[in-house]
Amino acid sequence: MPYPPPPRTPSGPRRRSLLASAAGTALLAGCTADPDSGGGAASSAAQRARARAAGDSQALLARYDAVLAAHPGLARRLSPLRAQVAAHVRAFREGTAPTPATSSASPSAAAAVPAAEKEALAGLAAAERTLADRRARALLDVPGELARLLASAAAAGATHAYLLTEGAK
């Protein structure tokens, strides 16, 4: 009884392997290319988005400072959140034209702080939530690294809003 012939095994890589590695290479190149490094409209749009995000974080930082000035008893609770917002300001300002950083609250921000701590915390939570939502929507319009930074800041803002709201209950 004769043995059946062995299955034909092609030498070299298979078509699927070639397609998979070509697709992987294209994805890898797309992920590692720095879209912010090129010139033109996309780069200036990214710089404007970065500057806007830095300004938004700076305004939120001023709001934290105003609440802390009006309610010093909240310092232990708000200081870690404020420190993260300050880190966002620094991160968004990297690679942009330097602007003066102010850590003191503006008079208008201080005047807007409610007298009750619970209401002040609710106002901070609303500001964090609004900014997190705006940053999440902006993700579609910015290139890779800036999108990741916006996503991180949006996630932190959503977490801050949760902590400010849940802790007030």
Tab-separated table of C-alpha atoms in Angstrom:
chain	number	residue	atom	x	y	z
A	1	MET	CA	0.000	0.000	0.000
A	2	PRO	CA	1.568	3.286	-1.069
A	3	TYR	CA	1.851	6.221	1.247
A	4	PRO	CA	-0.075	9.379	0.311
A	5	PRO	CA	2.114	12.198	-0.972
A	6	PRO	CA	3.121	14.763	1.657
A	7	PRO	CA	1.135	17.990	1.622
A	8	ARG	CA	2.720	20.671	-0.485
A	9	THR	CA	4.353	23.224	1.752
A	10	PRO	CA	5.478	26.331	-0.023
A	11	SER	CA	8.916	27.579	0.741
A	12	GLY	CA	9.261	31.120	2.076
A	13	PRO	CA	6.703	33.286	3.836
A	14	ARG	CA	3.005	32.849	3.182
A	15	ARG	CA	0.802	35.526	1.709
A	16	ARG	CA	-1.015	36.093	5.018
A	17	SER	CA	2.265	36.612	6.854
A	18	LEU	CA	3.393	39.135	4.286
A	19	LEU	CA	0.117	41.039	4.442
A	20	ALA	CA	0.075	40.980	8.226
A	21	SER	CA	3.639	42.214	8.498
A	22	ALA	CA	3.029	44.920	5.867
A	23	ALA	CA	-0.062	46.102	7.743
A	24	GLY	CA	1.823	46.004	11.037
A	25	THR	CA	4.667	48.004	9.578
A	26	ALA	CA	2.256	50.616	8.244
A	27	LEU	CA	0.527	50.876	11.623
A	28	LEU	CA	3.808	51.075	13.456
A	29	ALA	CA	5.075	53.794	11.161
A	30	GLY	CA	1.826	55.721	11.606
A	31	CYS	CA	2.018	55.467	15.380
A	32	THR	CA	5.636	56.419	15.711
A	33	ALA	CA	5.722	59.279	13.257
A	34	ASP	CA	5.589	62.640	15.000
A	35	PRO	CA	2.699	64.504	13.366
A	36	ASP	CA	3.490	67.642	15.346
A	37	SER	CA	6.949	67.912	13.799
A	38	GLY	CA	5.834	68.798	10.294
A	39	GLY	CA	5.143	72.330	9.221
A	40	GLY	CA	2.003	73.735	7.747
A	41	ALA	CA	-1.565	74.137	8.806
A	42	ALA	CA	-1.770	70.899	10.803
A	43	SER	CA	1.182	71.892	12.954
A	44	SER	CA	-0.153	75.383	13.628
A	45	ALA	CA	-3.602	73.950	14.417
A	46	ALA	CA	-1.978	71.575	16.894
A	47	GLN	CA	-0.055	74.464	18.461
A	48	ARG	CA	-3.284	76.466	18.800
A	49	ALA	CA	-5.039	73.467	20.372
A	50	ARG	CA	-2.124	72.981	22.775
A	51	ALA	CA	-2.140	76.669	23.734
A	52	ARG	CA	-5.922	76.587	24.240
A	53	ALA	CA	-5.591	73.494	26.462
A	54	ALA	CA	-2.857	75.217	28.489
A	55	GLY	CA	-5.081	78.276	28.924
A	56	ASP	CA	-8.034	76.115	29.966
A	57	SER	CA	-5.886	74.339	32.547
A	58	GLN	CA	-4.526	77.680	33.773
A	59	ALA	CA	-8.089	78.989	34.225
A	60	LEU	CA	-9.031	75.826	36.124
A	61	LEU	CA	-5.926	76.234	38.293
A	62	ALA	CA	-7.007	79.811	39.094
A	63	ARG	CA	-10.415	78.469	40.080
A	64	TYR	CA	-8.807	75.960	42.454
A	65	ASP	CA	-6.723	78.773	43.931
A	66	ALA	CA	-9.830	80.919	44.418
A	67	VAL	CA	-11.673	78.099	46.198
A	68	LEU	CA	-8.640	77.403	48.380
A	69	ALA	CA	-8.336	81.101	49.245
A	70	ALA	CA	-12.028	81.279	50.190
A	71	HIS	CA	-12.096	77.907	51.970
A	72	PRO	CA	-8.664	77.087	53.464
A	73	GLY	CA	-10.195	74.107	55.268
A	74	LEU	CA	-10.428	72.309	51.910
A	75	ALA	CA	-6.653	72.443	51.338
A	76	ARG	CA	-6.003	68.837	52.337
A	77	ARG	CA	-8.698	67.586	50.005
A	78	LEU	CA	-8.023	69.886	47.041
A	79	SER	CA	-4.221	70.117	47.056
A	80	PRO	CA	-3.597	66.802	45.235
A	81	LEU	CA	-6.174	67.677	42.563
A	82	ARG	CA	-4.742	71.174	42.189
A	83	ALA	CA	-1.248	69.702	41.805
A	84	GLN	CA	-2.462	67.543	38.907
A	85	VAL	CA	-4.075	70.532	37.215
A	86	ALA	CA	-0.780	72.444	37.600
A	87	ALA	CA	1.017	69.485	35.991
A	88	HIS	CA	-1.434	69.685	33.066
A	89	VAL	CA	-0.590	73.375	32.630
A	90	ARG	CA	3.110	72.508	32.433
A	91	ALA	CA	2.536	69.572	30.072
A	92	PHE	CA	0.405	71.577	27.662
A	93	ARG	CA	2.854	74.472	27.708
A	94	GLU	CA	5.795	72.276	26.655
A	95	GLY	CA	6.699	73.195	23.114
A	96	THR	CA	4.607	76.362	23.055
A	97	ALA	CA	5.604	79.973	23.419
A	98	PRO	CA	6.146	80.762	27.089
A	99	THR	CA	3.381	82.691	28.774
A	100	PRO	CA	3.420	84.054	32.291
A	101	ALA	CA	2.053	81.565	34.781
A	102	THR	CA	0.005	82.906	37.628
A	103	SER	CA	-0.697	80.822	40.668
A	104	SER	CA	-2.849	83.337	42.461
A	105	ALA	CA	-6.546	83.537	41.792
A	106	SER	CA	-7.901	86.449	39.848
A	107	PRO	CA	-10.285	88.805	41.658
A	108	SER	CA	-13.181	87.746	39.420
A	109	ALA	CA	-12.531	84.069	40.156
A	110	ALA	CA	-12.381	84.763	43.896
A	111	ALA	CA	-15.641	86.716	43.760
A	112	ALA	CA	-17.359	83.797	42.047
A	113	VAL	CA	-16.589	81.300	44.824
A	114	PRO	CA	-19.735	80.345	46.770
A	115	ALA	CA	-19.676	80.893	50.509
A	116	ALA	CA	-20.648	77.295	51.272
A	117	GLU	CA	-17.908	74.664	50.856
A	118	LYS	CA	-20.314	72.150	49.333
A	119	GLU	CA	-21.347	74.625	46.627
A	120	ALA	CA	-17.721	75.589	45.971
A	121	LEU	CA	-16.857	71.915	45.475
A	122	ALA	CA	-19.858	71.459	43.178
A	123	GLY	CA	-18.674	74.427	41.097
A	124	LEU	CA	-15.193	72.930	40.804
A	125	ALA	CA	-16.675	69.567	39.841
A	126	ALA	CA	-18.801	71.203	37.137
A	127	ALA	CA	-15.761	73.059	35.778
A	128	GLU	CA	-13.718	69.842	35.716
A	129	ARG	CA	-16.538	67.943	33.989
A	130	THR	CA	-17.071	70.660	31.367
A	131	LEU	CA	-13.364	70.818	30.560
A	132	ALA	CA	-13.051	67.015	30.434
A	133	ASP	CA	-15.956	66.838	27.977
A	134	ARG	CA	-14.463	69.589	25.791
A	135	ARG	CA	-11.099	67.802	25.724
A	136	ALA	CA	-12.709	64.483	24.843
A	137	ARG	CA	-14.448	66.118	21.857
A	138	ALA	CA	-11.186	67.768	20.752
A	139	LEU	CA	-9.393	64.404	20.491
A	140	LEU	CA	-10.638	63.900	16.945
A	141	ASP	CA	-9.093	67.147	15.737
A	142	VAL	CA	-5.522	66.856	17.025
A	143	PRO	CA	-2.550	64.649	16.115
A	144	GLY	CA	-1.214	61.642	18.065
A	145	GLU	CA	0.844	62.866	21.000
A	146	LEU	CA	-1.398	65.844	21.710
A	147	ALA	CA	-4.453	63.574	21.503
A	148	ARG	CA	-2.904	61.261	24.090
A	149	LEU	CA	-2.168	64.220	26.364
A	150	LEU	CA	-5.709	65.562	25.968
A	151	ALA	CA	-7.143	62.100	26.665
A	152	SER	CA	-5.062	61.789	29.816
A	153	ALA	CA	-6.083	65.236	31.035
A	154	ALA	CA	-9.740	64.530	30.198
A	155	ALA	CA	-9.628	61.276	32.167
A	156	ALA	CA	-8.024	63.055	35.119
A	157	GLY	CA	-10.663	65.795	34.933
A	158	ALA	CA	-13.485	63.263	34.922
A	159	THR	CA	-11.903	61.566	37.930
A	160	HIS	CA	-11.548	64.902	39.721
A	161	ALA	CA	-15.212	65.678	39.043
A	162	TYR	CA	-16.193	62.312	40.501
A	163	LEU	CA	-14.023	62.777	43.586
A	164	LEU	CA	-15.317	66.303	44.160
A	165	THR	CA	-18.927	65.201	43.803
A	166	GLU	CA	-18.801	61.911	45.670
A	167	GLY	CA	-16.726	63.297	48.512
A	168	ALA	CA	-19.243	66.085	49.036
A	169	LYS	CA	-22.033	63.586	49.799
